Short mmCIF file of C-alpha atoms in Angstrom, two decimals:
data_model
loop_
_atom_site.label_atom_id
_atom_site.label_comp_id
_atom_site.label_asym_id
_atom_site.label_seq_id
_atom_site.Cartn_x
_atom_site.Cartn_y
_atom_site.Cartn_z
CA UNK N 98 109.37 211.03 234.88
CA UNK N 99 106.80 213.74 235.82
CA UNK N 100 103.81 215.09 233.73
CA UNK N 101 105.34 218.38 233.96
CA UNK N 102 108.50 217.04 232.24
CA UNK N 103 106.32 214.72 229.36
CA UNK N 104 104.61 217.70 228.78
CA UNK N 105 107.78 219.79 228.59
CA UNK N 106 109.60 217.18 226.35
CA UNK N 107 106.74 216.83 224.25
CA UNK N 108 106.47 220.63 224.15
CA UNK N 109 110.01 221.37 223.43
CA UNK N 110 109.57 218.35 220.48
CA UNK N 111 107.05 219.89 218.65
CA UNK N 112 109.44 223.50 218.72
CA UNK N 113 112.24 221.49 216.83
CA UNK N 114 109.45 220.48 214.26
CA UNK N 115 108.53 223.22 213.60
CA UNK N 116 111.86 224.82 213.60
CA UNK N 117 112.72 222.38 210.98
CA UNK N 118 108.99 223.41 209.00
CA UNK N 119 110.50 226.78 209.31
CA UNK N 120 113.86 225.92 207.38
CA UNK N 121 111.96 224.50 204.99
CA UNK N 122 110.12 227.29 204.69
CA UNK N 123 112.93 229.80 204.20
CA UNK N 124 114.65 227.93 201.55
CA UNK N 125 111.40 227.95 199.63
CA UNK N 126 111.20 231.68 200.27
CA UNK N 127 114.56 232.15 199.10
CA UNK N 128 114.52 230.05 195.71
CA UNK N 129 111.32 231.77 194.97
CA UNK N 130 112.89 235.63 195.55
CA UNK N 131 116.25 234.54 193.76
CA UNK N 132 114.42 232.59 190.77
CA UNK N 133 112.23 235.35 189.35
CA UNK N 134 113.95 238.53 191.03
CA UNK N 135 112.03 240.85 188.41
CA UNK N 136 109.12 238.40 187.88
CA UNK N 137 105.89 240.88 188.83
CA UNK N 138 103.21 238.19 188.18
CA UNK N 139 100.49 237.85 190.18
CA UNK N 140 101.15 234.08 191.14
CA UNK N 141 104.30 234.52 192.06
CA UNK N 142 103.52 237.56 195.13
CA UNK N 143 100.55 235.26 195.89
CA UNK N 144 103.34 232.30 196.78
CA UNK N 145 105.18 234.97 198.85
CA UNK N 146 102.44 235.92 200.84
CA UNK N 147 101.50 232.53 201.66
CA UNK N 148 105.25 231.70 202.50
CA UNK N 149 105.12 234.78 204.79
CA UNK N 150 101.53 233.85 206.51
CA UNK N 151 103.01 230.66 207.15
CA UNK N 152 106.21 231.94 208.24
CA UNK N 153 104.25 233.70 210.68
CA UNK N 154 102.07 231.49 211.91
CA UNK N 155 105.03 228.94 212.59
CA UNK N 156 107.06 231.78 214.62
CA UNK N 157 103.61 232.51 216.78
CA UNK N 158 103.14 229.06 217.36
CA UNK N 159 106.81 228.57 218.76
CA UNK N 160 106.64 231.90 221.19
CA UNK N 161 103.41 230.05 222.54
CA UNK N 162 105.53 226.75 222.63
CA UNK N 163 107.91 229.14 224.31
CA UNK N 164 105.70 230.20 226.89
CA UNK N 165 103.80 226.98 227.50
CA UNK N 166 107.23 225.35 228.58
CA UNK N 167 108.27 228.66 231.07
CA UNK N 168 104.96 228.11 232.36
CA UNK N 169 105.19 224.28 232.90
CA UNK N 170 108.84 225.31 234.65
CA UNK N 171 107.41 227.58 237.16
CA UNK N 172 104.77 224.90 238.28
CA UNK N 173 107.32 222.39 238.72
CA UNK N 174 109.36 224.86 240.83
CA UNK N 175 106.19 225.63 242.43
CA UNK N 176 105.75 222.10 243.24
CA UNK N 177 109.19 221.40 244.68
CA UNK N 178 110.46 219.75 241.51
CA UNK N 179 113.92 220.34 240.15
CA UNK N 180 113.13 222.52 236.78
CA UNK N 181 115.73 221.30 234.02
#
């Protein structure tokens, strides 16, 4: 196997981690918004901005995933190699 395809395997690998981080990460945003719908307290909107900065994070680090992989393609095209 090609670098270009380790590094796209190990690439696409570390998207369906944190795919799965991100599933996690929605279910704990959900019990917390279901659990304490009228709950105002101060600890509780401080859990739901942290859930939503690392919601975000996660997403940003995917698109770059995203775009580290499309750029790995078009060098192996580049190169002559068969882009899967």
């Amino acid at each position: 196997m090609g670098e270009i395809r380790k590094k796209i395997a190990a690439t696409e690998l570390r998207m369906e981690e944190i795919k799965e981080v991100l599933g996690g990460l929605l279910e704990i945003a959900k019990e917390s918004a279901f659990a304490h719908p009228k709950d105002e307290s101060a600890e509780l909107r401080f859990r739901a901005a942290e859930l939503c900065s690392s919601l975000l994070s996660n997403q940003i680090e995917l698109l770059r995933l995203g775009v580290e992989i499309l750029e790995l393609r078009m060098e192996m095209k580049e190169g002559g190699e068969e882009a899967e």
